[in-house]
Coordinates of C-alpha atoms in Angstrom, one line a residue:
M368 CA -51.6 47.8 41.1
K369 CA -50.6 44.7 43.1
L370 CA -47.4 44.4 41.0
R371 CA -46.5 48.0 41.6
W372 CA -47.0 47.6 45.4
F373 CA -44.9 44.4 45.4
M374 CA -42.0 46.1 43.6
F375 CA -42.3 49.1 46.0
S376 CA -42.1 46.7 49.0
V377 CA -39.1 44.9 47.6
M378 CA -37.3 48.3 47.0
M379 CA -38.0 49.4 50.5
V380 CA -36.6 46.2 52.0
I381 CA -33.5 46.5 49.9
M382 CA -33.1 50.2 51.0
L383 CA -33.5 49.2 54.7
M384 CA -30.9 46.4 54.4
S385 CA -28.5 48.8 52.6
S386 CA -29.0 51.4 55.3
S387 CA -28.3 48.8 58.0
F388 CA -25.2 47.6 56.3
V389 CA -23.9 51.2 55.9
F390 CA -24.7 51.8 59.6
A391 CA -22.8 48.7 60.6
Q392 CA -19.9 49.6 58.6
E393 CA -19.9 53.1 60.0
D394 CA -20.4 52.0 63.6
P395 CA -18.1 54.4 65.5
A396 CA -16.9 51.6 67.9
A397 CA -15.7 49.6 64.9
Q398 CA -13.7 52.5 63.7
G399 CA -11.8 52.8 67.0
I400 CA -10.2 56.0 68.2
S401 CA -8.7 58.7 65.9
P402 CA -5.2 58.8 64.4
E403 CA -4.6 61.9 66.4
E404 CA -5.4 60.2 69.7
I405 CA -3.1 57.3 68.8
A406 CA -0.3 59.7 67.8
A407 CA -0.6 61.3 71.2
Y408 CA 0.0 57.9 73.0
P409 CA 1.8 55.7 70.5
E410 CA 3.3 53.3 73.1
P411 CA 2.3 52.0 76.5
N412 CA 3.6 54.3 79.3
V413 CA 5.7 51.6 81.0
T414 CA 9.3 51.0 81.9
Q415 CA 10.9 48.0 80.2
I416 CA 13.0 45.6 82.3
Y417 CA 15.8 44.3 80.2
A418 CA 17.6 41.0 80.6
N419 CA 21.0 41.1 82.4
E420 CA 23.4 38.9 80.4
D421 CA 25.5 38.2 83.6
L422 CA 22.3 37.0 85.3
V423 CA 20.8 35.1 82.4
G424 CA 24.0 33.5 81.2
D425 CA 25.6 32.6 84.5
R426 CA 25.1 28.9 84.1
Q427 CA 25.7 26.4 81.2
Y428 CA 22.4 24.7 81.0
R429 CA 22.3 21.5 78.9
R430 CA 19.5 19.1 78.0
V431 CA 20.1 15.4 78.6
N432 CA 19.7 13.0 75.6
G433 CA 17.8 10.0 76.9
G434 CA 19.0 8.2 80.0
V435 CA 22.6 8.8 81.3
D436 CA 24.9 7.2 83.8
I437 CA 26.4 9.3 86.5
H438 CA 30.0 8.7 87.7
D439 CA 32.0 10.2 90.6
A440 CA 34.8 11.4 88.2
P441 CA 35.7 11.2 84.6
N442 CA 35.8 7.4 83.8
G443 CA 35.2 6.9 87.5
N444 CA 32.9 4.8 89.6
Y445 CA 29.3 4.4 88.5
L446 CA 26.9 6.1 91.0
S447 CA 23.5 6.0 89.5
T448 CA 21.4 6.5 86.3
L449 CA 19.2 9.4 85.4
G450 CA 16.3 7.9 83.5
A451 CA 15.1 9.3 80.1
G452 CA 12.8 12.2 80.3
F453 CA 12.6 16.0 80.1
N454 CA 15.9 16.5 81.9
F455 CA 18.3 19.4 82.2
V456 CA 21.5 19.8 84.0
T457 CA 24.1 22.6 84.6
V458 CA 27.7 22.0 83.5
M459 CA 30.3 23.2 86.0
S460 CA 33.3 22.1 84.1
E461 CA 34.5 19.7 81.4
S462 CA 37.4 17.3 81.1
N463 CA 38.3 14.8 78.3
G464 CA 34.8 14.3 77.1
W465 CA 33.2 14.4 80.5
S466 CA 31.0 17.1 82.1
Q467 CA 30.7 17.8 85.8
I468 CA 27.0 18.5 86.6
S469 CA 27.5 18.9 90.4
E470 CA 30.1 18.2 93.1
G471 CA 31.3 14.6 92.5
H472 CA 28.9 13.9 89.7
W473 CA 30.0 13.5 86.1
V474 CA 28.4 12.4 82.8
R475 CA 29.7 11.9 79.4
S476 CA 29.6 15.2 77.4
D477 CA 28.1 13.5 74.3
A478 CA 25.0 12.7 76.4
L479 CA 24.2 16.4 76.6
T480 CA 22.9 18.8 74.0
T481 CA 23.8 22.5 73.5
D482 CA 20.4 23.6 72.3
V483 CA 19.2 25.5 75.4
A484 CA 18.1 29.0 74.2
I485 CA 17.3 31.1 77.3
S486 CA 14.6 33.7 76.8
N487 CA 15.7 37.3 77.1
F488 CA 12.1 38.5 77.5
G489 CA 11.4 40.8 80.4
G490 CA 8.4 42.4 82.0
V491 CA 7.5 46.0 82.7
L492 CA 7.3 48.4 85.6
L493 CA 3.9 50.0 85.7
P494 CA 3.4 53.8 86.3
E495 CA 2.0 54.9 89.6
E496 CA -0.7 56.9 87.8
G497 CA -1.9 53.9 86.0
L498 CA -1.8 52.9 82.3
T499 CA -3.1 55.5 79.8
Y500 CA -4.7 52.6 77.8
P501 CA -4.8 48.9 78.6
M502 CA -1.6 47.2 77.5
A503 CA -0.8 43.7 76.1
W504 CA 2.0 41.7 74.6
V505 CA 1.7 40.2 71.1
L506 CA 2.0 36.4 71.3
V507 CA 2.9 35.6 67.7
N508 CA 4.4 37.4 64.7
L509 CA 1.5 38.8 62.8
Y510 CA 0.1 41.5 60.5
P511 CA -2.8 43.3 62.1
S512 CA -6.2 43.3 60.3
I513 CA -7.5 46.6 58.9
E514 CA -10.9 46.1 60.6
P515 CA -12.2 44.0 63.4
G516 CA -12.8 40.4 62.3
G517 CA -10.8 41.0 59.1
E518 CA -8.0 38.9 57.6
P519 CA -4.4 39.9 58.4
S520 CA -3.2 42.6 56.1
E521 CA 0.4 43.0 54.9
T522 CA -0.4 46.7 54.3
N523 CA 0.2 47.0 58.0
E524 CA 3.5 46.7 59.7
L525 CA 4.5 43.2 60.9
L526 CA 4.3 43.0 64.7
L527 CA 6.7 40.7 66.4
R528 CA 6.1 38.3 69.3
Y529 CA 6.6 40.1 72.6
A530 CA 5.9 43.5 71.2
K531 CA 4.1 45.8 73.6
V532 CA 0.8 47.4 72.3
N533 CA -1.8 49.8 73.6
L534 CA -5.4 48.5 73.3
Y535 CA -7.1 51.6 72.2
A536 CA -10.6 50.2 71.6
T537 CA -12.5 46.9 71.8
V538 CA -15.1 45.5 69.4
E539 CA -16.7 42.0 69.7
V540 CA -16.9 39.9 66.6
D541 CA -18.4 36.4 66.7
G542 CA -17.9 36.2 70.5
W543 CA -14.3 37.3 70.5
D544 CA -12.8 40.7 71.4
W545 CA -10.8 42.5 68.7
Y546 CA -8.5 45.2 70.0
Q547 CA -7.4 48.3 68.1
V548 CA -3.6 48.6 68.4
G549 CA -2.9 51.3 65.9
V550 CA -4.5 53.2 63.0
N551 CA -6.4 50.6 60.9
Q552 CA -4.8 47.9 63.0
W553 CA -6.9 45.3 64.9
I554 CA -5.8 42.1 66.6
E555 CA -8.1 39.2 67.9
Q556 CA -7.8 38.6 71.6
T557 CA -6.2 35.1 71.3
R558 CA -3.2 36.8 69.8
V559 CA -2.3 38.9 72.8
A560 CA -1.7 38.6 76.6
K561 CA -3.5 41.5 78.3
I562 CA -2.7 43.1 81.6
V563 CA -5.9 42.9 83.7
P564 CA -5.3 44.2 87.3
V565 CA -7.7 43.0 90.0
E566 CA -8.9 44.9 93.0
R567 CA -7.2 44.1 96.3
F568 CA -9.7 42.3 98.6
E569 CA -9.8 41.9 102.4
K570 CA -8.3 38.4 102.5
V571 CA -5.0 39.7 100.9
D572 CA -3.1 40.3 104.1
T573 CA 0.3 41.4 102.9
E574 CA 1.4 44.8 101.6
K575 CA 3.1 43.3 98.6
W576 CA 1.1 40.6 96.8
I577 CA 1.0 38.9 93.5
S578 CA -1.8 37.9 91.1
V579 CA -1.6 35.3 88.4
D580 CA -4.2 35.5 85.6
L581 CA -4.5 32.0 84.1
F582 CA -6.7 33.2 81.2
E583 CA -4.3 35.9 80.1
Q584 CA -1.2 34.1 81.3
V585 CA 0.0 37.3 83.1
V586 CA 1.5 37.9 86.5
I587 CA 1.1 41.3 88.3
A588 CA 2.9 42.5 91.4
Y589 CA 1.1 45.0 93.7
E590 CA 2.1 47.3 96.5
G591 CA -1.1 47.9 98.5
N592 CA -3.7 48.7 95.8
T593 CA -1.2 49.8 93.2
P594 CA 0.0 47.4 90.4
V595 CA 3.8 48.0 90.0
F596 CA 5.0 45.2 87.7
A597 CA 3.6 42.9 85.1
S598 CA 4.9 40.2 82.8
M599 CA 3.9 37.0 80.9
V600 CA 4.0 33.6 82.5
A601 CA 3.5 29.9 81.5
S602 CA 1.2 28.1 83.9
G603 CA 0.1 24.5 84.1
L604 CA -1.3 22.5 81.2
P605 CA -4.9 21.2 81.5
E606 CA -3.7 17.8 82.8
W607 CA -1.6 19.5 85.4
S608 CA -3.6 22.7 85.9
T609 CA -2.4 25.5 88.3
D610 CA -4.8 25.7 91.2
E611 CA -6.9 28.8 91.6
G612 CA -7.2 30.5 95.1
L613 CA -5.4 32.7 97.5
F614 CA -2.0 31.4 98.9
H615 CA 1.2 32.6 100.4
V616 CA 4.8 32.1 99.6
Y617 CA 6.0 29.7 102.2
V618 CA 9.6 28.9 101.2
R619 CA 12.1 30.4 98.8
Y620 CA 15.3 29.2 97.0
P621 CA 17.7 31.0 94.8
R622 CA 18.4 27.7 93.1
T623 CA 16.7 24.3 93.6
I624 CA 16.2 20.9 91.9
M625 CA 12.7 20.1 90.6
S626 CA 11.7 16.5 89.7
G627 CA 8.5 14.6 89.1
S628 CA 6.5 11.8 87.5
D629 CA 9.3 9.3 88.2
G630 CA 8.9 6.2 86.0
L631 CA 6.2 7.8 83.8
P632 CA 6.5 9.1 80.2
D633 CA 6.4 12.7 81.5
F634 CA 9.3 12.3 83.9
Y635 CA 11.3 15.4 84.4
Y636 CA 14.5 16.4 86.3
L637 CA 15.6 20.1 86.3
E638 CA 18.7 21.2 88.0
E639 CA 19.2 24.7 89.6
V640 CA 15.8 26.1 88.8
P641 CA 16.3 29.8 89.6
W642 CA 14.5 32.2 91.9
T643 CA 11.9 29.8 93.1
M644 CA 9.0 30.8 95.5
Y645 CA 6.7 27.9 96.5
F646 CA 3.1 29.0 97.3
N647 CA 0.9 26.0 97.1
G648 CA 2.3 22.5 97.8
D649 CA 4.8 21.8 95.0
M650 CA 3.5 24.7 92.9
A651 CA 5.9 27.6 92.7
L652 CA 6.7 30.8 90.9
H653 CA 10.1 30.3 89.3
G654 CA 12.4 31.1 86.5
A655 CA 12.5 28.7 83.5
Y656 CA 15.6 28.4 81.3
W657 CA 14.3 25.5 79.2
H658 CA 11.7 27.2 77.1
D659 CA 10.5 30.6 75.6
G660 CA 6.8 29.8 75.6
F661 CA 5.6 32.5 77.9
G662 CA 2.0 33.6 77.4
Y663 CA 0.9 30.0 77.0
R664 CA 0.1 27.1 79.3
R665 CA 2.9 24.5 79.3
S666 CA 4.1 23.5 82.8
H667 CA 3.3 20.7 85.3
G668 CA 1.4 23.2 87.5
C669 CA 4.1 25.8 88.4
V670 CA 4.0 29.3 87.2
N671 CA 7.0 29.7 84.8
M672 CA 8.7 33.0 84.3
T673 CA 11.8 34.2 82.5
I674 CA 15.0 34.3 84.7
T675 CA 14.9 38.1 84.4
D676 CA 11.3 38.3 85.7
A677 CA 11.7 35.6 88.4
H678 CA 14.8 37.4 89.8
W679 CA 12.9 40.7 89.9
L680 CA 9.9 39.2 91.7
Y681 CA 12.1 37.2 94.1
N682 CA 14.0 40.3 95.2
W683 CA 10.9 42.5 95.3
A684 CA 9.0 40.1 97.5
S685 CA 11.9 39.3 99.9
D686 CA 10.9 41.7 102.6
E687 CA 7.5 40.1 103.0
M688 CA 9.1 37.0 104.7
D689 CA 10.9 37.3 108.0
F690 CA 13.4 34.5 108.4
T691 CA 13.8 35.2 112.1
I692 CA 10.2 34.1 112.7
P693 CA 9.6 30.4 112.5
N694 CA 7.2 29.3 109.8
D695 CA 6.6 32.9 108.7
T696 CA 5.0 33.2 105.3
G697 CA 5.7 35.7 102.5
A698 CA 3.7 37.6 99.9
A699 CA 0.1 36.6 99.2
V700 CA -0.4 34.9 95.8
Y701 CA -3.8 35.2 94.2
V702 CA -4.4 32.8 91.3
Y703 CA -7.5 33.4 89.2
S704 CA -9.0 33.4 85.7
S705 CA -10.2 36.8 84.3
D706 CA -12.3 34.9 81.7
V707 CA -13.3 31.3 80.7
Y708 CA -10.5 29.6 78.8
R709 CA -11.7 28.5 75.3

C-alpha cells in the first residue's frame, strides 16, 4: 500500500511539473501579438530623414597620422606642431604633396589618411498622432530568435544595423526585456535603441526642447508636449560621462574647433565640428564625422549625432534663441537615463 501511494505521489508531481511547463510555453505574453496584427502595421509609422550628399560630403575630412608640423605654405616656414592624438582636419586644397588645412596653414599630405567614412544614418520625424507601437533601431546585424530568450535563428530574415522595427510585445527573461519585432522574431533589449519619450515637466521653459536618453542613446525633439523627431546618439564614455540634468543651449556654431586633454594620451583635436549647440559647459550636441558608432557611448562627454541629424536639430531649434537679446539662451536640453545602465 505504501509503495502504491509513493508511486501515485511521484506521478502527480510529474504531471504538475508537466502542466506548469506547458503553461509556461503557452503563456500568451511569450507568444506576442498575432501575425494578422503585425501584417496590419509591418513598419513604424514614421518619416525617414535621408542624408543629403551635398551636406554630408561638403568637406574633405582627414585623420592625422601621429604628430605633424604645420607650415605657412607648401615647403614654407614652420609655424607649430600638432601633437599625436585623435586628430582630424579638413583639407581645403592640395599642392605638390602638401594639404591646406586652413588659411595659411599647410601640412604634408602623407601625414593624412583618407579613411574617414562619414555616416549616412538619419533619424525620423514622428507622427503627430503618436507611434502605433514603440519603435527602435537595431544596433547590430542579427538574426532574431524564434522565442524570447532563445538563440538567434537563421530561419528568420537577417536584420541589419540601423533597421527600424516596431516593438509589438515585451517579455522579460532573466532580468532582460525581449521585444517582439515580427512573427516569431524576438530581440533582446541590448540589441536595440528604443525611443522612450518623456513627459514635459514644469521646469522645461521653452516651447521647443530636447531630451537625451543616456540609457537608450536616443535624442528626441519636442514641440510643447509632442515628440516630433528622434534619432540615435553617442554620449560620453564612463570616464567622461555626459552630465544628467536640465540645461539650455547657450551658444551655437555652424562649424567650430574642439580640442581637449592636451599632453595626455587621449588628446584630441577636431576641426570644423558641424552644427554645434553647447548646453552644459563644454558639453554640446553636435555632428560627428569621425565615427559611425551611434547607439553606443563613445565621446568625451558631448552628445554626438550624424551630420544629417545635427543639421536638422540645429535648424529646428534656431528660433528658440534670439540673437538680438544679450545672453539669451535657446532650447531646453533634458539629459536623463530611462533605466540603469548595465
